[in-house]
mmCIF file of C-alpha atoms in Angstrom:
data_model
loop_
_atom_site.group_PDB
_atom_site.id
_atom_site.type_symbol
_atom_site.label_atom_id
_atom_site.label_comp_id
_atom_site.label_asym_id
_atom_site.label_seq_id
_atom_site.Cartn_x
_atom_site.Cartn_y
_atom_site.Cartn_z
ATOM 1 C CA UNK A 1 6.710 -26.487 27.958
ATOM 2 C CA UNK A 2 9.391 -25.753 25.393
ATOM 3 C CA UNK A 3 13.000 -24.564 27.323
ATOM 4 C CA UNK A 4 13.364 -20.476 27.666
ATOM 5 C CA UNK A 5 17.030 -21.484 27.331
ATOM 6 C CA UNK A 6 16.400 -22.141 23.835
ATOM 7 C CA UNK A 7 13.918 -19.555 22.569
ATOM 8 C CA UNK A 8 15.248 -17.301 20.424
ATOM 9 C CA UNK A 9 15.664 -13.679 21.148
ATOM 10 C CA UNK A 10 15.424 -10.769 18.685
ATOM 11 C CA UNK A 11 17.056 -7.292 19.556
ATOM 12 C CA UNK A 12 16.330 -4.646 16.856
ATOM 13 C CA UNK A 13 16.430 -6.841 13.486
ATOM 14 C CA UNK A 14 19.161 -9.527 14.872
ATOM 15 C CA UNK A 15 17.786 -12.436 15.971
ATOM 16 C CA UNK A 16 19.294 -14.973 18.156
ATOM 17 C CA UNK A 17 18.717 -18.618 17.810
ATOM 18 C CA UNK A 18 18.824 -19.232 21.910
ATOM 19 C CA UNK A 19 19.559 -17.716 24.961
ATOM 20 C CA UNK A 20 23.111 -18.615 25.420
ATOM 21 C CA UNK A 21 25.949 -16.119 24.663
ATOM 22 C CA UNK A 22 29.987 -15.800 24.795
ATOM 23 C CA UNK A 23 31.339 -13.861 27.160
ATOM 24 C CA UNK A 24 34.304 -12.345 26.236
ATOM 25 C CA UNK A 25 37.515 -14.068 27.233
ATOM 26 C CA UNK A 26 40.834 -12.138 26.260
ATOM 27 C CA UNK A 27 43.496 -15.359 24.978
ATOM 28 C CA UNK A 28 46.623 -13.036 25.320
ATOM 29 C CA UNK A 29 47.385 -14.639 21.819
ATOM 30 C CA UNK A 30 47.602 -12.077 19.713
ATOM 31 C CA UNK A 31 50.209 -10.508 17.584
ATOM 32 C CA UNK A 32 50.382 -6.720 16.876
ATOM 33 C CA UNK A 33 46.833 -7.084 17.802
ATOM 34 C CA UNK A 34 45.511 -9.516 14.701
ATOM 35 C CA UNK A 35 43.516 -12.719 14.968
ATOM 36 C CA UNK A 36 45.104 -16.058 14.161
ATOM 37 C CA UNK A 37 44.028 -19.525 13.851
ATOM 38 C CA UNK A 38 44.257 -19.673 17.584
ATOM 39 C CA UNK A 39 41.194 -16.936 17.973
ATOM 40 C CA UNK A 40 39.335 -18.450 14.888
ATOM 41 C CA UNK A 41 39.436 -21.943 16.400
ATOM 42 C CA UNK A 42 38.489 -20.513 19.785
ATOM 43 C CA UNK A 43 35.902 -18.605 18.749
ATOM 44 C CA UNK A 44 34.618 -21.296 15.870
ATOM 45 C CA UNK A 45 34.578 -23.907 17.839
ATOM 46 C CA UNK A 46 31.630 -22.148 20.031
ATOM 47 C CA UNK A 47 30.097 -21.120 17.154
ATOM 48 C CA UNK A 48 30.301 -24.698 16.211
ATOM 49 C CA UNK A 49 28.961 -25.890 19.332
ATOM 50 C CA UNK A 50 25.286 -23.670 19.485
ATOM 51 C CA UNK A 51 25.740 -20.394 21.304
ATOM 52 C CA UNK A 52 23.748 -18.185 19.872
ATOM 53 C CA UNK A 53 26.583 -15.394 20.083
ATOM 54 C CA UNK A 54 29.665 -15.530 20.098
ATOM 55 C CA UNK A 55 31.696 -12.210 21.082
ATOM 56 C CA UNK A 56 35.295 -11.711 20.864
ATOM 57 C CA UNK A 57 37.575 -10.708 23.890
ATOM 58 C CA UNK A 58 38.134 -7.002 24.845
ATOM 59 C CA UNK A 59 39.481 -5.960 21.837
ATOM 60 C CA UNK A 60 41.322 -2.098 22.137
ATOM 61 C CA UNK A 61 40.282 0.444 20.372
ATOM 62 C CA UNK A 62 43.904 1.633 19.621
ATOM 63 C CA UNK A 63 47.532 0.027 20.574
ATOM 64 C CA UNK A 64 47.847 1.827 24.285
ATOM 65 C CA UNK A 65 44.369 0.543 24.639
ATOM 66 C CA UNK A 66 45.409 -2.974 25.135
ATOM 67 C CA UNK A 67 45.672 -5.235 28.441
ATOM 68 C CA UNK A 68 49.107 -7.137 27.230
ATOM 69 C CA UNK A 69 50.665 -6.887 24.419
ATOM 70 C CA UNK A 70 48.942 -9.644 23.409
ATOM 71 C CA UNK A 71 45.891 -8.283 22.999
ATOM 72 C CA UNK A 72 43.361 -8.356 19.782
ATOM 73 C CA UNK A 73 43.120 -4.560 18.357
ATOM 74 C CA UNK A 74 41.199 -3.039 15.711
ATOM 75 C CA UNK A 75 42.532 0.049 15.211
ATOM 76 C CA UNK A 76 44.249 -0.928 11.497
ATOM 77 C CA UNK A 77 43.013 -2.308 8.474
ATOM 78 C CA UNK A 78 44.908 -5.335 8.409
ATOM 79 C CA UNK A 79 43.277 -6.337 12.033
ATOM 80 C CA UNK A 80 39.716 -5.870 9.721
ATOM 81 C CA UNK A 81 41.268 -8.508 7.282
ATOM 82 C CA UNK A 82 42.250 -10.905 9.600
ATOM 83 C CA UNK A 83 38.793 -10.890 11.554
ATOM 84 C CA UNK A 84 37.143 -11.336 8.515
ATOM 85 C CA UNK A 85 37.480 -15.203 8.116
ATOM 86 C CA UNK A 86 36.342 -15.867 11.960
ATOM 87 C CA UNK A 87 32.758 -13.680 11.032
ATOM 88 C CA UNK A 88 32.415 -15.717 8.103
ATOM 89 C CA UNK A 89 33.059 -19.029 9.707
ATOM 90 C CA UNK A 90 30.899 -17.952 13.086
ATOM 91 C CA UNK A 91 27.820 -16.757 10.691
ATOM 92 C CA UNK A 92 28.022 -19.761 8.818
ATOM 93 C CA UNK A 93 27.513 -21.851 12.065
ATOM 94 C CA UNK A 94 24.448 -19.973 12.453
ATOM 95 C CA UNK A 95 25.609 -17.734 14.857
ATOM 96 C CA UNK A 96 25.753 -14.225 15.519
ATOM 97 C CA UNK A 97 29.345 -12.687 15.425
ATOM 98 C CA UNK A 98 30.299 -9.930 18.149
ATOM 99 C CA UNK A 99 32.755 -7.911 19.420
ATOM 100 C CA UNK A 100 33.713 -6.375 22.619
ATOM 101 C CA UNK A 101 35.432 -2.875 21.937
ATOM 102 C CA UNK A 102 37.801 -2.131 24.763
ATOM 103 C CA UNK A 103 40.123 0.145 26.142
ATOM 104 C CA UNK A 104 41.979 -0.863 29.067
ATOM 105 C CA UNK A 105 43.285 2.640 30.658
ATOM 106 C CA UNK A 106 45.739 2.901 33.547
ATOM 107 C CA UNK A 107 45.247 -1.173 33.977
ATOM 108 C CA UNK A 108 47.308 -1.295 30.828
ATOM 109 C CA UNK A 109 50.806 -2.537 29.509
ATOM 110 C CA UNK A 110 50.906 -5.617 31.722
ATOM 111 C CA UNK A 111 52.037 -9.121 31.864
ATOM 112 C CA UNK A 112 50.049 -11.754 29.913
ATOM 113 C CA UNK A 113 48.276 -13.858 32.849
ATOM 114 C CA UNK A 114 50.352 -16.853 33.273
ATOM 115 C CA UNK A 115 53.652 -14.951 33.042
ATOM 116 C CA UNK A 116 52.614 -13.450 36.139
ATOM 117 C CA UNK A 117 51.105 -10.203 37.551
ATOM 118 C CA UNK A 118 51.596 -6.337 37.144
ATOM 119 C CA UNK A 119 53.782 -4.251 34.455
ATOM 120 C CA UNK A 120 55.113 -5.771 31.026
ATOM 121 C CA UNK A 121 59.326 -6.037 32.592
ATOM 122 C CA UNK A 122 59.833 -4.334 28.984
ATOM 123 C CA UNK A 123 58.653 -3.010 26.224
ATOM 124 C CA UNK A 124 55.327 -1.941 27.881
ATOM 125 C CA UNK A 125 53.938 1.744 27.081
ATOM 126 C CA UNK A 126 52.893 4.473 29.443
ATOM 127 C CA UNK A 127 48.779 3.893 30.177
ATOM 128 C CA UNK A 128 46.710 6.480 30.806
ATOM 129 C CA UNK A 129 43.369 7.066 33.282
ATOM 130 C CA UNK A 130 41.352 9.340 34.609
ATOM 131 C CA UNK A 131 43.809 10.374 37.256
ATOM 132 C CA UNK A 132 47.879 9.569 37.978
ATOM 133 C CA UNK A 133 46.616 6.741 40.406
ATOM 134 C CA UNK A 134 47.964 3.172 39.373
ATOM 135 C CA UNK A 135 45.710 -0.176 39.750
ATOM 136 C CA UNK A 136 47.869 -1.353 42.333
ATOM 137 C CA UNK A 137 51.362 -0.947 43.215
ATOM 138 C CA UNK A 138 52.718 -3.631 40.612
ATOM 139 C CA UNK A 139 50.904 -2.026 37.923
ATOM 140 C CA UNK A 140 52.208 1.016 35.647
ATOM 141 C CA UNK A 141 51.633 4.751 37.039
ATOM 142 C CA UNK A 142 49.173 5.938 34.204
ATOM 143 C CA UNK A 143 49.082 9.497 32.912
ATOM 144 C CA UNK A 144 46.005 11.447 33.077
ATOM 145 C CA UNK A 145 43.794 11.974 30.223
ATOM 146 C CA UNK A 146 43.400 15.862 29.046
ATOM 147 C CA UNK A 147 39.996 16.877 28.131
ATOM 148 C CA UNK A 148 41.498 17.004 24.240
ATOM 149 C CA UNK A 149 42.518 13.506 24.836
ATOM 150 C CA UNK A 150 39.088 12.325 26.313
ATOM 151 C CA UNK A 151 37.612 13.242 23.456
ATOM 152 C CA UNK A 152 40.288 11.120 21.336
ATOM 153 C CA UNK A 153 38.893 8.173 23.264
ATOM 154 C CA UNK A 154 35.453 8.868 21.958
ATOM 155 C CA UNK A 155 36.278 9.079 18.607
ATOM 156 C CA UNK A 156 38.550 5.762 18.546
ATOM 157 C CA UNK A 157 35.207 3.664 19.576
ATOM 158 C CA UNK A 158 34.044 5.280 17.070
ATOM 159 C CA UNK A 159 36.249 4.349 14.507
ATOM 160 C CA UNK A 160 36.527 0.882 16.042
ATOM 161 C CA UNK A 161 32.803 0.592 15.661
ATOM 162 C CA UNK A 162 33.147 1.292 11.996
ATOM 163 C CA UNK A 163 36.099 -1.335 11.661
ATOM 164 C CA UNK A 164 34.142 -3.855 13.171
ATOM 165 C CA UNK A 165 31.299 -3.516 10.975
ATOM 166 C CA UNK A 166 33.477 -3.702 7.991
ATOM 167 C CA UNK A 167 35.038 -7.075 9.471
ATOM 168 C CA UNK A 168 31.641 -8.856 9.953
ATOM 169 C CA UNK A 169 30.517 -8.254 12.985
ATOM 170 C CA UNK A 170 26.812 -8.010 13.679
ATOM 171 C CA UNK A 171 26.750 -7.056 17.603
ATOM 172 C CA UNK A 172 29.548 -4.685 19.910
ATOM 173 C CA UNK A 173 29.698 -4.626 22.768
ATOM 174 C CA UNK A 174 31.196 -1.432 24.539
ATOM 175 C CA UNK A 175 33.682 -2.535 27.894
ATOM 176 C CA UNK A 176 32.888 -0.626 30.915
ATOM 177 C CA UNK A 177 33.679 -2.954 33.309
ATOM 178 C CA UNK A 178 36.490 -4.864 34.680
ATOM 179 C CA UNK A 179 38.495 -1.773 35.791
ATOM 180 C CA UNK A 180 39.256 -0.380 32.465
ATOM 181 C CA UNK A 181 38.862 2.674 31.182
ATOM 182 C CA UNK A 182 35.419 3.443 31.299
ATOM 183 C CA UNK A 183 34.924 1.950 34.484
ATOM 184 C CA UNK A 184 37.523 3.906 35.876
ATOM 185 C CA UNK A 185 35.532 7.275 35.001
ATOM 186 C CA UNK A 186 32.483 5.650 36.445
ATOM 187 C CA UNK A 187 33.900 4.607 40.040
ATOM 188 C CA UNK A 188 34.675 7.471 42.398
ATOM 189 C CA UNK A 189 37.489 5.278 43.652
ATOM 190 C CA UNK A 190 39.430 5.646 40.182
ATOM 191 C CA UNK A 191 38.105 9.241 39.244
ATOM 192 C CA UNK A 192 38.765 11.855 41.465
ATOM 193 C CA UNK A 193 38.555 14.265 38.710
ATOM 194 C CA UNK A 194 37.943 17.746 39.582
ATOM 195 C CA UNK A 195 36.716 18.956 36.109
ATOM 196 C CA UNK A 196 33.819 18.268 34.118
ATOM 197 C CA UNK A 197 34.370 14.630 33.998
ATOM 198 C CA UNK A 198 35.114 13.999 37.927
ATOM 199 C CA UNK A 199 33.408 14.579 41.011
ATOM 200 C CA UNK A 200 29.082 14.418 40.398
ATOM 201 C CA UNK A 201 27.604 10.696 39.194
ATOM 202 C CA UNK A 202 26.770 13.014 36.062
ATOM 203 C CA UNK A 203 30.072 14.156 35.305
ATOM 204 C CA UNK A 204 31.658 10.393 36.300
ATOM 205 C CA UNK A 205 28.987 8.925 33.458
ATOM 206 C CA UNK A 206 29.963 11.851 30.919
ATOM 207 C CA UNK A 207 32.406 9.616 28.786
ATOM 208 C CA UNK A 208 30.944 6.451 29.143
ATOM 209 C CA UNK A 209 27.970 8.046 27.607
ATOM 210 C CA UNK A 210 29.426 9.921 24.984
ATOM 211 C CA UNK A 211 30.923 6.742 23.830
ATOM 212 C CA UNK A 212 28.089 4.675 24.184
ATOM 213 C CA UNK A 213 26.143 7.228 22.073
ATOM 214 C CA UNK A 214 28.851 7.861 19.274
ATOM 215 C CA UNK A 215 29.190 4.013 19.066
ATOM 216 C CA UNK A 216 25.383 3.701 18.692
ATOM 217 C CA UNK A 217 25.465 6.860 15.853
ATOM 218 C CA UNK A 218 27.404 5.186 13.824
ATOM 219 C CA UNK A 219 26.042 1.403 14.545
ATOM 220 C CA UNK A 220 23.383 0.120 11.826
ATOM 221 C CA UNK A 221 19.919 1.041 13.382
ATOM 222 C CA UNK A 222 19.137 -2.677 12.715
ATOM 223 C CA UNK A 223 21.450 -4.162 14.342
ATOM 224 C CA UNK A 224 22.498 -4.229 18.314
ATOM 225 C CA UNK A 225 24.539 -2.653 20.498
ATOM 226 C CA UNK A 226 25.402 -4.147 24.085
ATOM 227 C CA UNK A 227 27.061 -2.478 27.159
ATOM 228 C CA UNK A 228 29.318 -4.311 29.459
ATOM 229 C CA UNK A 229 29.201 -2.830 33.209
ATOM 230 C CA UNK A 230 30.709 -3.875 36.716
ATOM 231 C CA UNK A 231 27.578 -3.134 38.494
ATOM 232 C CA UNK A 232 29.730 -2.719 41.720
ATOM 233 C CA UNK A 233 33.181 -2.310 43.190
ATOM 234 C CA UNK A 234 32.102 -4.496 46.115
ATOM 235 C CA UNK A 235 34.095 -1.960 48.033
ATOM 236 C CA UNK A 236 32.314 0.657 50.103
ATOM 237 C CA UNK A 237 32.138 4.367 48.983
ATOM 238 C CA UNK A 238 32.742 2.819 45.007
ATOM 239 C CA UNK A 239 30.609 2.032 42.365
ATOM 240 C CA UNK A 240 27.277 0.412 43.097
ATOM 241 C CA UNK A 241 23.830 -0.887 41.654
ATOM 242 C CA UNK A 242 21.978 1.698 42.559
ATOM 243 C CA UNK A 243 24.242 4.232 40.201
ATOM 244 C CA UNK A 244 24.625 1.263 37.854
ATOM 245 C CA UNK A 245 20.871 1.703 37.559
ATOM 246 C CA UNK A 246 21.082 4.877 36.734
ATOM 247 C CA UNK A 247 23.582 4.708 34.341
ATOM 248 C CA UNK A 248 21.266 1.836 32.630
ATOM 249 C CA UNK A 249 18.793 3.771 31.806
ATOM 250 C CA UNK A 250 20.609 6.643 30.654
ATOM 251 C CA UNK A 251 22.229 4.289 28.157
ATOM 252 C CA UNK A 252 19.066 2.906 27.003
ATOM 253 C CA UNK A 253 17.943 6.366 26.468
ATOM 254 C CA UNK A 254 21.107 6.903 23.905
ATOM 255 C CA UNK A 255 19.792 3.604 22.235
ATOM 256 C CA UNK A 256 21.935 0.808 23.671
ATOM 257 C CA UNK A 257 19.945 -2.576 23.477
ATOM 258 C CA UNK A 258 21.502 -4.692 26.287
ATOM 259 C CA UNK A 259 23.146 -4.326 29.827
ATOM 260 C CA UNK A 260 25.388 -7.314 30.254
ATOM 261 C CA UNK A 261 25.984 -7.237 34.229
ATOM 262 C CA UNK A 262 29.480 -8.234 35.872
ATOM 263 C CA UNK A 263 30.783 -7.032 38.747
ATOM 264 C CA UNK A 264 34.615 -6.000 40.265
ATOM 265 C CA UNK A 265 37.810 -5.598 39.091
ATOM 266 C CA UNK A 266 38.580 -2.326 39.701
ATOM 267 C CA UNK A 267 40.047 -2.504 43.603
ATOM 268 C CA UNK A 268 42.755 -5.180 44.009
ATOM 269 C CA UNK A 269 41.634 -6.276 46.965
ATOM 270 C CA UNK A 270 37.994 -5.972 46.432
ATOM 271 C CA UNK A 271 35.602 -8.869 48.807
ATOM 272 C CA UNK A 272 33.836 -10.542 46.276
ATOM 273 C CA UNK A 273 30.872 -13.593 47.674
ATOM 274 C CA UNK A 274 31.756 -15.762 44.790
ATOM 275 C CA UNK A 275 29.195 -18.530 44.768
ATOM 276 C CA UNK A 276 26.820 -19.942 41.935
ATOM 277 C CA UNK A 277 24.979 -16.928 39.914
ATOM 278 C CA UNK A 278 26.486 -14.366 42.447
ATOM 279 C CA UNK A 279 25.798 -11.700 39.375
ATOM 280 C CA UNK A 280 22.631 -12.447 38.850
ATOM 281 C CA UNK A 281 21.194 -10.088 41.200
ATOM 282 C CA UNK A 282 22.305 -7.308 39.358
ATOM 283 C CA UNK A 283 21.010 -8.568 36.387
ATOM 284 C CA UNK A 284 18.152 -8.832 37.962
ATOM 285 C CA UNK A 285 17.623 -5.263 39.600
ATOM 286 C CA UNK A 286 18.860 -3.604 36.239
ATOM 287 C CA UNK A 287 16.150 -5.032 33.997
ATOM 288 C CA UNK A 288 13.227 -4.492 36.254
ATOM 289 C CA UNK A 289 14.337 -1.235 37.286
ATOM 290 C CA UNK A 290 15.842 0.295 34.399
ATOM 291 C CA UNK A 291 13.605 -1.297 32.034
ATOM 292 C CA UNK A 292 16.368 -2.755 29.874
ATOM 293 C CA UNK A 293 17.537 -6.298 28.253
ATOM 294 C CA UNK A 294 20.023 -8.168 30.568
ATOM 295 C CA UNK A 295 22.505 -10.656 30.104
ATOM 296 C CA UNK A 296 23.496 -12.400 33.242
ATOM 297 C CA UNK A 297 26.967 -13.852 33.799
ATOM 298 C CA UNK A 298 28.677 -15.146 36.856
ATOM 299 C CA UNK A 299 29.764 -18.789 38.047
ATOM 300 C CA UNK A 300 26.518 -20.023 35.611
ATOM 301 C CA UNK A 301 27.727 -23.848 34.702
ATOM 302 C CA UNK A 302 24.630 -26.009 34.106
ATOM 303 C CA UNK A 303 21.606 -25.951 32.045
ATOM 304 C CA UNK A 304 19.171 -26.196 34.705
ATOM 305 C CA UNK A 305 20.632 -23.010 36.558
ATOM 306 C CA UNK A 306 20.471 -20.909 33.280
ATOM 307 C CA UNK A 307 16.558 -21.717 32.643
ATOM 308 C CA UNK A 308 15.698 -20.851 35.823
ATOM 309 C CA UNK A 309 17.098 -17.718 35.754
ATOM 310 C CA UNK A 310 15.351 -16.779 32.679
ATOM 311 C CA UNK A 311 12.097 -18.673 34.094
ATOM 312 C CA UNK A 312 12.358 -16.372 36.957
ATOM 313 C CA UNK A 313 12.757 -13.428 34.909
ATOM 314 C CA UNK A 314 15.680 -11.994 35.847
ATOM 315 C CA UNK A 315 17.605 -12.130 32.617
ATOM 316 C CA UNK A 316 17.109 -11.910 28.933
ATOM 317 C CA UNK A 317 19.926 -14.004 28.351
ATOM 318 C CA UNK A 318 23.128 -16.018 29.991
ATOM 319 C CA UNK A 319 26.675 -15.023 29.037
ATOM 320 C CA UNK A 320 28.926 -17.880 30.005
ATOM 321 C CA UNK A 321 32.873 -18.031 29.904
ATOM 322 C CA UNK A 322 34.860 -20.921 32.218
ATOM 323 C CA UNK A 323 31.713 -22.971 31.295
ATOM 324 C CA UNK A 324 32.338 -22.820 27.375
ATOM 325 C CA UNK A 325 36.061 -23.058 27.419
ATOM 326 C CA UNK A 326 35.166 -26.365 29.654
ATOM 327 C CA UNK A 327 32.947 -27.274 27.048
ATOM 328 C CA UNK A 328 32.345 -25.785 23.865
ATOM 329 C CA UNK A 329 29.356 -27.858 23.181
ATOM 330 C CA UNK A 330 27.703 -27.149 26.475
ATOM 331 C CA UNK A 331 24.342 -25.611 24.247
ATOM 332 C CA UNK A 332 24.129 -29.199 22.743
ATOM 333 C CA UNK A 333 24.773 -31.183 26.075
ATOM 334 C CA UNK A 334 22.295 -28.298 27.649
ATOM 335 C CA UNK A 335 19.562 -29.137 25.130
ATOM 336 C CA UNK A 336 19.420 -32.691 25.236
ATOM 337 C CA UNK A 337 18.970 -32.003 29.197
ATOM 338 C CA UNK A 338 16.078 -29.766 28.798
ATOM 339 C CA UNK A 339 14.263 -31.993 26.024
ATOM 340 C CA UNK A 340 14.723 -28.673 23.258
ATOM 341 C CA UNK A 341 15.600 -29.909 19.533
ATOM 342 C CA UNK A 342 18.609 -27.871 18.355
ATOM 343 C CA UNK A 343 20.596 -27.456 15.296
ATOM 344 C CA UNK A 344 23.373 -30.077 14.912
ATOM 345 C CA UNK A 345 26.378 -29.570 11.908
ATOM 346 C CA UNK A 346 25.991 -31.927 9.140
ATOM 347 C CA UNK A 347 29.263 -33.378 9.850
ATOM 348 C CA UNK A 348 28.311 -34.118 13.351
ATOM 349 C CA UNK A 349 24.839 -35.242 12.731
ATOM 350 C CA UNK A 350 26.145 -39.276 12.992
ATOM 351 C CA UNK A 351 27.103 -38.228 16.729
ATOM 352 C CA UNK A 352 23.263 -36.756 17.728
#
């Protein structure tokens, strides 16, 4: 029996040529938000190696949007431009070129990761969130977002969507996970709200939705559009899978095509059971229950692992990150594990 792991997949009119996808991995690398050979030999080299998507980090939807100042942005034209070569080179690997559209709210303006934790020492920006609330007490005290300025948000996704179509890219993915901005509406530990976005599960999913709906308006009907969720705070009175569920199929209903299912990162202190395929669970529950495409992703390192989760059923697909920047050729190495007969390069074909 041929491997699941490498059976295509076709959402909408995109097909993909296996099972494995790029999770995206912010490189803090980034100047005034534009790609550089760093990103295009990150992200080429996967292409290079057989995913069957490759998505680029969290990339904001405007400049306060961003982690670090280090981020990738597409909020300008010139950030199109420079993303244009990586498309190229990813689609000419035979792979599918994506993007993660991000915006980072009140966990915004800090220090790139190996420089440390908390706020940017200076020439950060003031972030903004649902509330006043900071991540933690290293991180920036974030202003609140007025209802004029909530819509603002919707409408740069929207314009981010449009930019990335114009710079090649064939999939987004919208970010609400990871703490960031959308998450931070979702959870009722970041959102305590008292208007129309606060308080009810309804009124906590209100942006999310609108964005994932405006983002999916302007989106090619052909082609894809994923979500990225936390499916729980692992924190007690946050967000959970059950609401996660909910929120699933509400966002299928608005046309999104994929639920790609992480967990955490919005309570610093958060107990998280980190073992092998601790996500996949969620994964799991969301596709049965909601009646949705999943991507699982979580502590997923070897080929035999990944085909048994889609064996089982509870994924469409396997997003992998420490993995690939281990190994960029892990789909090759996978393959010749599981007996399937993959595309090689030409220039590599004397190494097969």
């Amino acid at each position: 029996m041929s491997a699941q792991l490498f059976s295509p997949l076709t959402l909408r009119e995109v097909t993909f040529r296996n099972r494995i996808f790029v999770a995206p991995m912010c490189q803090y690398s980034a100047v005034d938000g534009l790609p550089n050979h760093w990103h295009l030999v990150h992200l080429g080299s996967r292409a290079v190696g057989g995913a069957a998507l490759v998505i680029a980090e969290a990339t904001a939807v405007r400049d306060v949007g961003r982690i670090s100042d280090a981020d990738l942005g597409i909020w300008n034209e010139e950030q199109v431009e420079a993303f244009r070569p990586i498309t190229s080179f990813i689609k000419d690997q035979g792979a599918i070129a994506g993007i993660q559209l991000a915006h980072a709210g009140r966990k915004g303006s800090t220090k790139i990761p190996w420089l440390g934790h908390g706020k940017m020492e200076a020439g950060g920006w003031t972030p903004v969130g649902p509330g006043d609330t900071p991540f933690s007490a290293s991180y920036p005290i974030p202003r609140e977002l007025s209802a004029s300025e909530i819509e603002e948000v919707v409408n740069d996704f929207v314009s981010a969507a449009n930019r990335a179509r114009a710079a090649g890219f064939q999939v987004v993915e919208i970010h609400m996970a990871h703490g960031y901005l959308l998450h931070e509406f979702l959870s009722p530990i970041s959102n305590l709200r008292k208007d129309a976005y606060g308080g009810t599960l309804d009124n906590r999913m209100r942006l999310p939705l609108k964005v994932a709906s405006a983002v999916r308006d302007v989106w090619p009907a052909e082609w894809p559009v994923f979500v990225r969720i936390s499916a729980t705070d692992w924190t007690e009175g946050g967000w959970d899978v059950e609401q996660s569920i909910v929120l699933a199929r509400k966002l299928k209903a608005v046309g999104i095509d994929m639920i790609d299912c992480s967990s955490g990162g919005n309570v610093e202190r958060a107990t998280i059971p980190l073992a092998p395929g601790y996500q996949v669970s969620f994964a799991s529950r969301i596709r049965k229950e909601a009646d949705i495409a999943t991507s699982a992703v979580g502590l997923i390192t070897s080929a035999k692992q990944a085909e048994a989760i889609l064996e089982n059923g509870e994924a469409d697909a396997i997003s992998m990150a420490r993995q690939l920047l281990r190994d960029p050729y892990f789909p090759m190495h996978a393959a010749k594990e599981l007996g399937a007969e993959v595309h090689w390069p030409n220039q590599y074909l004397r190494a097969k």
